[in-house]
Structures are given as C-alpha cells and as structure tokens.
mmCIF file with all atom_site columns, C-alpha atoms in Angstrom:
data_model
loop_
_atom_site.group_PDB
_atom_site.id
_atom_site.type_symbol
_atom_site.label_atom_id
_atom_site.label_alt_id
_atom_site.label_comp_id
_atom_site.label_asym_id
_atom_site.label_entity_id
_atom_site.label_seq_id
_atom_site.pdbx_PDB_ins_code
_atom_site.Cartn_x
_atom_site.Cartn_y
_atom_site.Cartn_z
_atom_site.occupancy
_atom_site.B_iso_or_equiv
_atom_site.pdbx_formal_charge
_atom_site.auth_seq_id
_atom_site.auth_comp_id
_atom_site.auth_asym_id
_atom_site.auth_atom_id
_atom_site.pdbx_PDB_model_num
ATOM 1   C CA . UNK K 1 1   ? 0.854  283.311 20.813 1.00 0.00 ? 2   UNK K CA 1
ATOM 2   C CA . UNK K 1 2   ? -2.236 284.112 18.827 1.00 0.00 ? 3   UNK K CA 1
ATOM 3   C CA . UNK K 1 3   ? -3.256 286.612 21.404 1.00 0.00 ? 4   UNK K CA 1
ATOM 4   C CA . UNK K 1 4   ? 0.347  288.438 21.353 1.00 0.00 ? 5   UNK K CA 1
ATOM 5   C CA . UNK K 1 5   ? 0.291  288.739 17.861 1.00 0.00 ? 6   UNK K CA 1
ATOM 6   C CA . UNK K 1 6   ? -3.401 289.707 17.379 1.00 0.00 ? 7   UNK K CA 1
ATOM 7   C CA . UNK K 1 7   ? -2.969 292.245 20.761 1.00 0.00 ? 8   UNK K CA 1
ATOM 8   C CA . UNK K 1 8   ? 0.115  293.731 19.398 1.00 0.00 ? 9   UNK K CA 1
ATOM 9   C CA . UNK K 1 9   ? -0.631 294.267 15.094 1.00 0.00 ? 10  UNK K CA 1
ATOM 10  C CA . UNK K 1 10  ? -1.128 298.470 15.607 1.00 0.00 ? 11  UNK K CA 1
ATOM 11  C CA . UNK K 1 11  ? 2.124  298.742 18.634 1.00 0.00 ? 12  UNK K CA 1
ATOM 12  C CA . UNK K 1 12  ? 4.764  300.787 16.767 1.00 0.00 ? 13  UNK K CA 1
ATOM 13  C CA . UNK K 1 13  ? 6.933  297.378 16.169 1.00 0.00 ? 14  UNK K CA 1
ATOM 14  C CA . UNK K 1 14  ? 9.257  297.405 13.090 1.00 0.00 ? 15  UNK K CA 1
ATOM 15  C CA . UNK K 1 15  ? 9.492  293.619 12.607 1.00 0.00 ? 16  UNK K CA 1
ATOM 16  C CA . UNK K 1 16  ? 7.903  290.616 14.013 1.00 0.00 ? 17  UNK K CA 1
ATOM 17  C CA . UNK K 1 17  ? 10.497 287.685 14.273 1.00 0.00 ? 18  UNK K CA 1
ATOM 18  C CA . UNK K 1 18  ? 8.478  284.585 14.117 1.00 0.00 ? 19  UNK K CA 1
ATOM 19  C CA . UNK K 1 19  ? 9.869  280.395 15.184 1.00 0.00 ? 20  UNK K CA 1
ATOM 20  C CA . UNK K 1 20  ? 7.182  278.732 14.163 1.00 0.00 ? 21  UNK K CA 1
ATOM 21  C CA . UNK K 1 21  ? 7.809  275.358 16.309 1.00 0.00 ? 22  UNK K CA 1
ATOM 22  C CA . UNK K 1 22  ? 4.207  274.827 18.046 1.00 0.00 ? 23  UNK K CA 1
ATOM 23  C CA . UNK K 1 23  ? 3.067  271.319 18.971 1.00 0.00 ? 24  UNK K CA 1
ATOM 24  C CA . UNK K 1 24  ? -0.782 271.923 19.085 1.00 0.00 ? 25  UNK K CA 1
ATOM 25  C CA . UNK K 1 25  ? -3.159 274.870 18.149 1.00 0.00 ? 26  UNK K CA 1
ATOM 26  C CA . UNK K 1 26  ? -1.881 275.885 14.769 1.00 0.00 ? 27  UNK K CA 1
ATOM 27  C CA . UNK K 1 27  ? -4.825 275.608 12.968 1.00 0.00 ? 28  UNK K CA 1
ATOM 28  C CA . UNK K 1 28  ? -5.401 279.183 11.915 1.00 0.00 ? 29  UNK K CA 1
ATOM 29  C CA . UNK K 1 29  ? -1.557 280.284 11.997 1.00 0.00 ? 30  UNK K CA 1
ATOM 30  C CA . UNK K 1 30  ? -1.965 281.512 8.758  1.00 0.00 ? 31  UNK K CA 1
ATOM 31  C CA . UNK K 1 31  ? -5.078 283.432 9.190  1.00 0.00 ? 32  UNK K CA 1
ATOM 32  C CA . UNK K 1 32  ? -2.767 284.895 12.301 1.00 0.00 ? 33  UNK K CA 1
ATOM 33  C CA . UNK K 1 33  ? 0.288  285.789 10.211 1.00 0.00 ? 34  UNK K CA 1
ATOM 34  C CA . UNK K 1 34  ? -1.177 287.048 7.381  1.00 0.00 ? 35  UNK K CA 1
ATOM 35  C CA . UNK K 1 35  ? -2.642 290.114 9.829  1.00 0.00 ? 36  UNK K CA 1
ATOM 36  C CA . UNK K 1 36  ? 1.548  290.631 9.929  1.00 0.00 ? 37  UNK K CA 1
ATOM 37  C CA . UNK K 1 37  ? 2.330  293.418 6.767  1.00 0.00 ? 38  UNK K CA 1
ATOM 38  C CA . UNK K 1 38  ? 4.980  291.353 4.851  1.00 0.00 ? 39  UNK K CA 1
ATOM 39  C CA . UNK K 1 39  ? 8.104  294.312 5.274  1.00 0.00 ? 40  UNK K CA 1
ATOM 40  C CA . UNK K 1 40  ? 7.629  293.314 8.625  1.00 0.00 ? 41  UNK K CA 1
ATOM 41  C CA . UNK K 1 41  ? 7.653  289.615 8.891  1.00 0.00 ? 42  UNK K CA 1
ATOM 42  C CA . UNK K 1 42  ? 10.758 287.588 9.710  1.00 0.00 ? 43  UNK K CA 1
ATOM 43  C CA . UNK K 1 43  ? 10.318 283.954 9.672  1.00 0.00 ? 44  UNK K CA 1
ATOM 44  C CA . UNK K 1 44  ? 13.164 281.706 11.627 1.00 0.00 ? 45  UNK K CA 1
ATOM 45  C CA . UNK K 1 45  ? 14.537 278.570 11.670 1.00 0.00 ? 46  UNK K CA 1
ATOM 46  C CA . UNK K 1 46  ? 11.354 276.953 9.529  1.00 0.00 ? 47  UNK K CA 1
ATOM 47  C CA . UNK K 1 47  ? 9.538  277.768 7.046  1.00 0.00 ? 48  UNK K CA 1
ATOM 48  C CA . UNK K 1 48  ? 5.681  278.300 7.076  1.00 0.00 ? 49  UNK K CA 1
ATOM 49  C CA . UNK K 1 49  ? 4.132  277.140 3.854  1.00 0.00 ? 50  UNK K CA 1
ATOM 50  C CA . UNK K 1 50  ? 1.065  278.960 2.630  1.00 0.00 ? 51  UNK K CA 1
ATOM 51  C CA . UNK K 1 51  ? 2.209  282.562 3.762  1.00 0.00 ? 52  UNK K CA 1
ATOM 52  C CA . UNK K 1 52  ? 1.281  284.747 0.773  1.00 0.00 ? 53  UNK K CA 1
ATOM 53  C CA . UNK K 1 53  ? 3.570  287.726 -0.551 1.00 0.00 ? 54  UNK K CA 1
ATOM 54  C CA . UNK K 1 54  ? 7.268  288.239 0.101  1.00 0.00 ? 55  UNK K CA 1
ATOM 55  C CA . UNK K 1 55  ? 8.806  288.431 3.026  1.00 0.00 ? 56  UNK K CA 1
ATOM 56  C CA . UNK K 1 56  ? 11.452 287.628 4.990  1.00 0.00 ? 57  UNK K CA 1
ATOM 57  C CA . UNK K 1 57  ? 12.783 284.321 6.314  1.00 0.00 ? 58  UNK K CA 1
ATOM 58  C CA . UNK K 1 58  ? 16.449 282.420 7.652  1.00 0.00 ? 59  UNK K CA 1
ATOM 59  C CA . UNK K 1 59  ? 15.555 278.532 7.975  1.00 0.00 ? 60  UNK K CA 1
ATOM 60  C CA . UNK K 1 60  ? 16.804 275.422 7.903  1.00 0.00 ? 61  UNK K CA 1
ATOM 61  C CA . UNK K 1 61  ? 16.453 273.005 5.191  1.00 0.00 ? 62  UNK K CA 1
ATOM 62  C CA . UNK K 1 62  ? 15.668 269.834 6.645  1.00 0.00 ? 63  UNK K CA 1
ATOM 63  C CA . UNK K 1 63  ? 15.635 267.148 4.904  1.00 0.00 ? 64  UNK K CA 1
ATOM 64  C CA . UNK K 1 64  ? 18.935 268.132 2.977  1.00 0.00 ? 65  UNK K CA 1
ATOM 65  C CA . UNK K 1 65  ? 20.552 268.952 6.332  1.00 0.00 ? 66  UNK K CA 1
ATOM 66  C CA . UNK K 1 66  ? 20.303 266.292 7.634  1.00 0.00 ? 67  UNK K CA 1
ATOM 67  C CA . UNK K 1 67  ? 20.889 263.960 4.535  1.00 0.00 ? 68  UNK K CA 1
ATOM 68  C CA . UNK K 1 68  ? 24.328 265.861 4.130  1.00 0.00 ? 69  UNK K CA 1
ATOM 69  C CA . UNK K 1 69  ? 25.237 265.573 7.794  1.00 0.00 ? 70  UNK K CA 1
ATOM 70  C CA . UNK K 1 70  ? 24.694 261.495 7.565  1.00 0.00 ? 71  UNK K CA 1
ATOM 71  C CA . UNK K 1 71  ? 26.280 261.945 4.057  1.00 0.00 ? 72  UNK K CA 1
ATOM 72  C CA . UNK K 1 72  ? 29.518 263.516 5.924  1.00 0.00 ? 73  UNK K CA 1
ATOM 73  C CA . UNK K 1 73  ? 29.362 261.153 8.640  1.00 0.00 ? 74  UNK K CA 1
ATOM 74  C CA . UNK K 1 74  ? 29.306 258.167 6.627  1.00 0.00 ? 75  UNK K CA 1
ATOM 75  C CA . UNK K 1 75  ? 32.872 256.373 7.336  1.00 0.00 ? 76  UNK K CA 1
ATOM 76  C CA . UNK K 1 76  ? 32.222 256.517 11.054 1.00 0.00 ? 77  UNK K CA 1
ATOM 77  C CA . UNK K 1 77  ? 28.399 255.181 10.661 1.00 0.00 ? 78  UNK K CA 1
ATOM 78  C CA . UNK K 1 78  ? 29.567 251.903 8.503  1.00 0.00 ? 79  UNK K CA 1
ATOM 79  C CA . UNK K 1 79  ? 30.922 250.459 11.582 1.00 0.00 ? 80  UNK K CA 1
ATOM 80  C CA . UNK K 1 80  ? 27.248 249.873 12.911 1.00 0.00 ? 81  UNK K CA 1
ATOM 81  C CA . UNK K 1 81  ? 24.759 247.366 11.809 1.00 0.00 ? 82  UNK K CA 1
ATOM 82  C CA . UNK K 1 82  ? 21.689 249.693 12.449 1.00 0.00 ? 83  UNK K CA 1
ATOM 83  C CA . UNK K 1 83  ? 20.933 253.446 12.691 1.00 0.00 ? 84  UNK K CA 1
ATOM 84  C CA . UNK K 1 84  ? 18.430 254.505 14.482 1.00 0.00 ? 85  UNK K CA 1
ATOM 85  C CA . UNK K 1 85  ? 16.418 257.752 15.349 1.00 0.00 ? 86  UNK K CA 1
ATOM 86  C CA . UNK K 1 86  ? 14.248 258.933 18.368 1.00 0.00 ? 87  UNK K CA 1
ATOM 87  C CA . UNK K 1 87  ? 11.856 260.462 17.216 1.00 0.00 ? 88  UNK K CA 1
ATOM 88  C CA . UNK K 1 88  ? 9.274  261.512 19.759 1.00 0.00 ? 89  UNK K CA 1
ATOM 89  C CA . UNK K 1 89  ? 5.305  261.429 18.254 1.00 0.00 ? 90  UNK K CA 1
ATOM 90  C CA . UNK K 1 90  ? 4.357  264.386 20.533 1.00 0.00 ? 91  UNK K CA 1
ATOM 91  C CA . UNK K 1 91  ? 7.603  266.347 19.619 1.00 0.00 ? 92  UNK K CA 1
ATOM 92  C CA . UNK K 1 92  ? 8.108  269.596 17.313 1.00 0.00 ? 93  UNK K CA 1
ATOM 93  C CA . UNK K 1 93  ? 10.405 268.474 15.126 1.00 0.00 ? 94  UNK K CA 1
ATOM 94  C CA . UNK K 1 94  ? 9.496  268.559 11.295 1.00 0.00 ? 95  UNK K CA 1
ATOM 95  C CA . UNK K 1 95  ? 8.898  265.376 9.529  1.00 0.00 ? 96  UNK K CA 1
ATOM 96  C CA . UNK K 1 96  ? 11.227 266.439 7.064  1.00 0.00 ? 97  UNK K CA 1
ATOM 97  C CA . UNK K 1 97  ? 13.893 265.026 9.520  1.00 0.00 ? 98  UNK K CA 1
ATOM 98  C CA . UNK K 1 98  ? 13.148 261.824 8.839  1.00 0.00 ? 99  UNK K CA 1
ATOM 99  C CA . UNK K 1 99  ? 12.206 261.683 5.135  1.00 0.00 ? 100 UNK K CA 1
ATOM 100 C CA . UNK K 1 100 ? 15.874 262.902 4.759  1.00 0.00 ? 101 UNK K CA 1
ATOM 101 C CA . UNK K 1 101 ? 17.146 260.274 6.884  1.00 0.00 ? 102 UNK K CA 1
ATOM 102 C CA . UNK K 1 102 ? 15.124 257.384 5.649  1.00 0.00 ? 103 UNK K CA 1
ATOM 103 C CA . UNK K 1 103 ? 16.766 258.823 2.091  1.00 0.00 ? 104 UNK K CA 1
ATOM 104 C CA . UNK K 1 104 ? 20.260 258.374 3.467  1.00 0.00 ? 105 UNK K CA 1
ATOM 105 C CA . UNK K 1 105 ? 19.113 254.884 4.846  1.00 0.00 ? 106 UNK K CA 1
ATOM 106 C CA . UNK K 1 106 ? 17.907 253.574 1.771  1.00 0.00 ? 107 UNK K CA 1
ATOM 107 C CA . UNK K 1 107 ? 20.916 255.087 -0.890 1.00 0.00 ? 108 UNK K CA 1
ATOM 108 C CA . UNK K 1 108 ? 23.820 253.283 1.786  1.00 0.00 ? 109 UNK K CA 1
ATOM 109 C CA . UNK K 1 109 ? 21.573 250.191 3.027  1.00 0.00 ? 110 UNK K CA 1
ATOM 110 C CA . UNK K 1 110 ? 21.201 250.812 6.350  1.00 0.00 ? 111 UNK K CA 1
ATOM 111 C CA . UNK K 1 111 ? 18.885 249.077 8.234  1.00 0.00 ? 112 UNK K CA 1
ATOM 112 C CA . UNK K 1 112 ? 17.141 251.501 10.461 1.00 0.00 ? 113 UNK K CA 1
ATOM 113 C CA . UNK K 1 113 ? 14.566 252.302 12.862 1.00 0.00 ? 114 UNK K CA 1
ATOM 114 C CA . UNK K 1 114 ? 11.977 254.845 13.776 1.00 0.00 ? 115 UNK K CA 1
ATOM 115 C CA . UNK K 1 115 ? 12.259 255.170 17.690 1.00 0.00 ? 116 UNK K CA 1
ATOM 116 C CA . UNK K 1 116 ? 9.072  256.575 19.447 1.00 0.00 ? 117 UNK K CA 1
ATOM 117 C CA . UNK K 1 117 ? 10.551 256.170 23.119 1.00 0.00 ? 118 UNK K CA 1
ATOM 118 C CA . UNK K 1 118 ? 13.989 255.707 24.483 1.00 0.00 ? 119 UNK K CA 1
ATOM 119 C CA . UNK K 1 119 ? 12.606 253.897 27.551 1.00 0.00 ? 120 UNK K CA 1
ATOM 120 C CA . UNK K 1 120 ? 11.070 251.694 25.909 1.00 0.00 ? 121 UNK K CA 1
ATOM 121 C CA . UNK K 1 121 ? 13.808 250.570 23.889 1.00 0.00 ? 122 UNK K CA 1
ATOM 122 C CA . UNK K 1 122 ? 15.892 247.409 24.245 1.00 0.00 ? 123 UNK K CA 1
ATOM 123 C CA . UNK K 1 123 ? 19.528 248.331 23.364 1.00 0.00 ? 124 UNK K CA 1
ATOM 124 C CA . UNK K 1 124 ? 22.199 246.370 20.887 1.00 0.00 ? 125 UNK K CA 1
ATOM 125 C CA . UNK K 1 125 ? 25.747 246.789 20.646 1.00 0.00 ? 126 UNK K CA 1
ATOM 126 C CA . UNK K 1 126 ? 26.831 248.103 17.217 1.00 0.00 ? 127 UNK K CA 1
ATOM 127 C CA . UNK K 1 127 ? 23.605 250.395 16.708 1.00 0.00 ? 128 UNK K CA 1
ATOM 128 C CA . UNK K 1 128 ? 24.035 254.069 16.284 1.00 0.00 ? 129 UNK K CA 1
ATOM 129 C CA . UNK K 1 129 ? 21.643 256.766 17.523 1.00 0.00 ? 130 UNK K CA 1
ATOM 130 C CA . UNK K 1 130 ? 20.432 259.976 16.433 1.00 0.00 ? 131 UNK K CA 1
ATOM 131 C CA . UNK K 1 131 ? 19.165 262.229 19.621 1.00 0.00 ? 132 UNK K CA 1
ATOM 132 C CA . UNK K 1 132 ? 16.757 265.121 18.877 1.00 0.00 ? 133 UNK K CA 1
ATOM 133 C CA . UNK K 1 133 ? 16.312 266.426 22.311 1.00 0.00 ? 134 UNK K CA 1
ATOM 134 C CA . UNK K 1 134 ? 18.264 266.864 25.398 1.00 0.00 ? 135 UNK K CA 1
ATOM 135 C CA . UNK K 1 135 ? 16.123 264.104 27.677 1.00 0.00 ? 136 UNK K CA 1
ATOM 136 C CA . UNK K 1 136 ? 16.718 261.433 25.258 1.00 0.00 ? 137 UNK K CA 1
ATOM 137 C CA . UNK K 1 137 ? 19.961 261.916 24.771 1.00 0.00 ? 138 UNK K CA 1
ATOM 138 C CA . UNK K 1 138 ? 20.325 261.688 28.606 1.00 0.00 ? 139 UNK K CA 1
ATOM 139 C CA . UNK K 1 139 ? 18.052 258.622 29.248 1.00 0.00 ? 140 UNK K CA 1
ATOM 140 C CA . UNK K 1 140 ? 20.229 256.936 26.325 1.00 0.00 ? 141 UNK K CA 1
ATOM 141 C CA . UNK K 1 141 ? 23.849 257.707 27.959 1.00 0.00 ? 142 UNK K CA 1
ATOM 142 C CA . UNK K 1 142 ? 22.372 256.220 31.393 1.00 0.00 ? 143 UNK K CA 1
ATOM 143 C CA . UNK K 1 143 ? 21.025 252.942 29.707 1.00 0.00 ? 144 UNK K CA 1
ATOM 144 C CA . UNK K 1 144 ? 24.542 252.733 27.492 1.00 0.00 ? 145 UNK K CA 1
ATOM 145 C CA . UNK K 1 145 ? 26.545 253.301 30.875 1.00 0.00 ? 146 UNK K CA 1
ATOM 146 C CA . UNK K 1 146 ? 24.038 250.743 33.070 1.00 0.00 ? 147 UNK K CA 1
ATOM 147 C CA . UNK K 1 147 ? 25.449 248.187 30.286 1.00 0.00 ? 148 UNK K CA 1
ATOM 148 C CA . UNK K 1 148 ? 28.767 248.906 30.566 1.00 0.00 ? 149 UNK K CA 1
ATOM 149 C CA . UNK K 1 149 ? 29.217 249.607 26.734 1.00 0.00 ? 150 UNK K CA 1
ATOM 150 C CA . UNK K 1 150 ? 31.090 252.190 25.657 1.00 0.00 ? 151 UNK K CA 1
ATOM 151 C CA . UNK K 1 151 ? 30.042 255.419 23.520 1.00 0.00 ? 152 UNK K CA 1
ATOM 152 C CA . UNK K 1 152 ? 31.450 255.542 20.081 1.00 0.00 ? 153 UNK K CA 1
ATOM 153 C CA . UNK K 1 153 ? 32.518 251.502 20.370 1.00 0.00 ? 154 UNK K CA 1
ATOM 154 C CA . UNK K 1 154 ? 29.741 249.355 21.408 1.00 0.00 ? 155 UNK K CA 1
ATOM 155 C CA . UNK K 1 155 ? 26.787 252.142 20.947 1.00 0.00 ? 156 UNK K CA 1
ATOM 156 C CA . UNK K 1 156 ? 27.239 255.534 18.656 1.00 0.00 ? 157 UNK K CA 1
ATOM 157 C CA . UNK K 1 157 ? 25.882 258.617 19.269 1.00 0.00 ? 158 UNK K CA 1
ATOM 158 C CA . UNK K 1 158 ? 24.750 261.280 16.674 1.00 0.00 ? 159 UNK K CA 1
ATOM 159 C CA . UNK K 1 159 ? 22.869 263.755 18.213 1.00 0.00 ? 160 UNK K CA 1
ATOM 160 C CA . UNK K 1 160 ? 20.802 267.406 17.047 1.00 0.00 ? 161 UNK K CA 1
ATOM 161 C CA . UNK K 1 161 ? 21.659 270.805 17.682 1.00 0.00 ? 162 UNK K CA 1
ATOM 162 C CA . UNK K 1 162 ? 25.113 271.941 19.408 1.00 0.00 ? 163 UNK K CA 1
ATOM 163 C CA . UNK K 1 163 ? 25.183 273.038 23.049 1.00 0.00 ? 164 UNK K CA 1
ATOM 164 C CA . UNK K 1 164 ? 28.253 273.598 25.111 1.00 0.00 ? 165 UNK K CA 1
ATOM 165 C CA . UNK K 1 165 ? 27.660 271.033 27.602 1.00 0.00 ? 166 UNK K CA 1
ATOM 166 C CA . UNK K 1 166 ? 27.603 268.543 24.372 1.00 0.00 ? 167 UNK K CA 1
ATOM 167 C CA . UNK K 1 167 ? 31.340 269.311 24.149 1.00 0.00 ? 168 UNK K CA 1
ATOM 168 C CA . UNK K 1 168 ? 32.445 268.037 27.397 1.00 0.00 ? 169 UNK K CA 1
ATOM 169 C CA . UNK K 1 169 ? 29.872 265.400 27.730 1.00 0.00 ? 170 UNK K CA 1
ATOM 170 C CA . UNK K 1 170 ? 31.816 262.030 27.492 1.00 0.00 ? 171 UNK K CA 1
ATOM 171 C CA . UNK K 1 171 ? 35.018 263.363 26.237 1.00 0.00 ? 172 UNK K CA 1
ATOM 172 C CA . UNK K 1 172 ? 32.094 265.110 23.706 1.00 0.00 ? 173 UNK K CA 1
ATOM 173 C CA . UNK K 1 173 ? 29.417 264.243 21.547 1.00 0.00 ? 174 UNK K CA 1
ATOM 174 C CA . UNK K 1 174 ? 28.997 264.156 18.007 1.00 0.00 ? 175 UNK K CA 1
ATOM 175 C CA . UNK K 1 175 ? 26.651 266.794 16.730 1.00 0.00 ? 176 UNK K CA 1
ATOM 176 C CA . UNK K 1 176 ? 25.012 267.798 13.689 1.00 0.00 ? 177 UNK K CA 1
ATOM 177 C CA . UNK K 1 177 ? 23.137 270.954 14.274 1.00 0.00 ? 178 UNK K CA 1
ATOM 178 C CA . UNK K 1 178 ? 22.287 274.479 12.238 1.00 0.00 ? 179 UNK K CA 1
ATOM 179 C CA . UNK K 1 179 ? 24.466 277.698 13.209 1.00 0.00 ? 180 UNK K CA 1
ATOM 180 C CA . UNK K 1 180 ? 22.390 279.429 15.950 1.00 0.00 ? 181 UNK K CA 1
ATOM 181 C CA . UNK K 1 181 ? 24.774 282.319 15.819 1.00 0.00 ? 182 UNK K CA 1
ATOM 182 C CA . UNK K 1 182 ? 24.561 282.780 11.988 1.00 0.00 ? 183 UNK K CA 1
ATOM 183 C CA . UNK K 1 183 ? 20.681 282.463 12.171 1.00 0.00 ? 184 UNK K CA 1
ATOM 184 C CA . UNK K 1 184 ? 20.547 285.426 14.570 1.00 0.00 ? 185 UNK K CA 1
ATOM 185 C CA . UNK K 1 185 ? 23.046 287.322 12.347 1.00 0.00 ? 186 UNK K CA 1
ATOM 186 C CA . UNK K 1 186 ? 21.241 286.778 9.204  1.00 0.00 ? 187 UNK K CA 1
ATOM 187 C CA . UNK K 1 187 ? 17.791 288.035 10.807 1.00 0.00 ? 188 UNK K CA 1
ATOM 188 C CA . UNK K 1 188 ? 19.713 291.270 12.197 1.00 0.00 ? 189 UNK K CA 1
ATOM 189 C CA . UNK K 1 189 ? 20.993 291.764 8.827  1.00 0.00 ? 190 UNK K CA 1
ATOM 190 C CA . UNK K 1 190 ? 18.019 291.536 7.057  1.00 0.00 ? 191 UNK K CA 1
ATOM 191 C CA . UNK K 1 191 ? 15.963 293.995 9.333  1.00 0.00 ? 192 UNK K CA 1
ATOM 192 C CA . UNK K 1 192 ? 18.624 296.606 9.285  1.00 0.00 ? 193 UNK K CA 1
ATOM 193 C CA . UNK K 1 193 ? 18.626 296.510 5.108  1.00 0.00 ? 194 UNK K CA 1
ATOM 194 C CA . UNK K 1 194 ? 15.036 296.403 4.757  1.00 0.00 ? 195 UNK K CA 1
ATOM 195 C CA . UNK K 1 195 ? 15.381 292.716 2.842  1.00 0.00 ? 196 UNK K CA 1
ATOM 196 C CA . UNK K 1 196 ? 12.805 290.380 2.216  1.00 0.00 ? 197 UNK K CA 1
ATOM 197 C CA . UNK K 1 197 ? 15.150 287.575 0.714  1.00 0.00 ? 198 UNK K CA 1
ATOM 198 C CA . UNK K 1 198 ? 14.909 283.682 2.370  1.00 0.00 ? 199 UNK K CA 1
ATOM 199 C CA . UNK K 1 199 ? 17.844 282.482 3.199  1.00 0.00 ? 200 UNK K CA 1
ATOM 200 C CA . UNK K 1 200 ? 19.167 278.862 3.946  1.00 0.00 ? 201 UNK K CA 1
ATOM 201 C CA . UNK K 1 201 ? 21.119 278.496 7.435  1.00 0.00 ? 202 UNK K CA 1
ATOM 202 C CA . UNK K 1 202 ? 24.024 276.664 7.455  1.00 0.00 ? 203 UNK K CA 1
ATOM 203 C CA . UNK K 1 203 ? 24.513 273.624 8.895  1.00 0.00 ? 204 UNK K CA 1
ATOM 204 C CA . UNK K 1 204 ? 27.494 271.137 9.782  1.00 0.00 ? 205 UNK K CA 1
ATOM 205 C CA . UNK K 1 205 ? 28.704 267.558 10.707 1.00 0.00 ? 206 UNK K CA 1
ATOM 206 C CA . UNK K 1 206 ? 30.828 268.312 14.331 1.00 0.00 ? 207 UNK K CA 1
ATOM 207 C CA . UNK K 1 207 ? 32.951 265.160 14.624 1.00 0.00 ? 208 UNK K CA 1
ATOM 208 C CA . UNK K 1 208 ? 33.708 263.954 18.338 1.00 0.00 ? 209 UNK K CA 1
ATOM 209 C CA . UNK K 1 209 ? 34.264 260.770 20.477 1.00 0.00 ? 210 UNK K CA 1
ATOM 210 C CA . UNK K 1 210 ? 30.672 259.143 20.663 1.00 0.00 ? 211 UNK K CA 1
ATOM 211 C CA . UNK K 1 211 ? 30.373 258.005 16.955 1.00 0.00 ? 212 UNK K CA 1
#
C-alpha cells in the first residue's frame, strides 16, 4: 500500500479513494497520506484521525451504528438471556464496535460477552450472537445445527454487513450493516463536485428469521 501510494503521488490521478482497514503496518499512515494534496483525498468507510486539512471522506459511525441497530432490534433481543459478540483479536474491525455495544449492554442490562473465537466457544440455548465476518458466522450455523437448535428460537443470530447469500441463508439472516451502494454513490458525488465535506453513511437494522 505504502509503495502504491508513494510510487504513484506525481501519475496524473484526480482523486485517491482511500479504506483504511489494515491489520498491521500502519505506523506511518499518516506520514503516507499526508504526501496525498487534500482536493484529492477521499477517505471511505472509516475515518483516519490525525489527517490535517480538509478533505474528503463517506464513513461509518461506529459506535452509534451499531448502538442504534441493537437499539432497533431490541424487542426481538429481550427474548435471550445473553448477547454476545465475536470479536476476533487479529481482526480489522474498529474498537468502536464494541464500545457501542457494551453501551447498549449496560443501558438494557444485558449480560454479555466478548467472544475471541467461535471454536472455542461452548454454546447455550437462549444466547444471541453478533457475527462480524463471514467464517464465524459459518462455524456458528454448523455448531447451532450439530445441536439441533434452531436459529432465531434456541440461538439468535445478528450478524454485520449485508450480502446476498445472507438473504437466503436459513430462510435469511438478520443483518445490520452500512449501505455499500450509498457509500459508493456519495464518493462519486463528491469527486464529480469538487467537495471536501465528510459525510455519515447510512446504516440499518434488516429484520429476518434468525433473531
């Protein structure tokens, strides 16, 4: 990444769109970005604290998103004695995630757990679970079906980001999960006019059979 950016400042490019997701080596990300002249830096999906000037940036608000999400979800979650969250250590995801879900926890008394691996965990009827990626949400639905619980009854299922196979999967899966499409239209929308505004994506509570 640093070498694309660093090999590629004095190309011709109008904008450099920037997701700013990395699980090691970020270090000197700033000193890297701030080589980028600010008309032509778009920041998605997170924010990058530290960047100086203004410039121009679509992302997703964490904490709140998910805190309204659970907030929405509510009269389906108060059927379960526990909520829990995977939460891989060696993952991407922003800690924000959690701080907004341990906030939900706490305001409704939920008791609740951190969960660092899905294999390693010993399931109990009436928990709920939030999924952040694809291979935990998988290894989950195997151990639920290995039990023969069911989803949304015995074991919920909340889990991040929409995909079209999350539809079907189940007779579907509940989702809470930023609009990808608006994300990409916001960015577009933003080069074309020149703007260097942030802007907060939206997000939404999709309601199906697993909670």
């Amino acid at each position: 990444f640093k070498q694309l950016i660093r090999g590629h400042l004095n190309r011709p490019y109008t904008h450099f769109v920037i997701i700013a997701h990395f699980l090691d080596g970020g270090d000197d990300l700033l000193e890297v970005l701030e080589g980028i002249p600010r008309e032509k830096l778009i920041v998605l999906d997170k924010l990058i604290p530290g960047i100086s000037g203004d410039y121009a940036a679509v992302y997703q608000d964490f904490r709140n998103d998910i805190y309204s999400a659970l907030t929405q979800a509510l009269h389906l979650l108060k059927k379960y004695r526990k909520l829990k969250i995977i939460f891989p250590p060696d993952g991407y995801h922003p800690q924000e995630i959690i701080t907004g879900f341990r906030s939900f926890c706490q305001k409704y008394g939920f008791e609740t757990t951190i969960v660092s691996s899905i294999a390693d965990e010993t399931l109990e009827q009436k928990d709920a679970y939030i999924t952040l990626m694809e291979d935990d949400l998988v290894q989950l639905i195997k151990k639920i079906k290995s039990l023969g619980w069911k989803v949304g009854d015995d074991v919920g299922i909340l889990s991040y980001n929409e995909t079209p196979l999350k539809e079907i999967l189940l007779d579907g899966i509940t989702v809470m999960s930023t609009d990808f499409h608006q994300l990409g239209a916001t960015a577009a929308n933003l080069i074309l006019n020149g703007k260097k505004e942030h802007v907060i994506n939206p997000f939404s509570l999709v309601v199906r059979h697993s909670l």
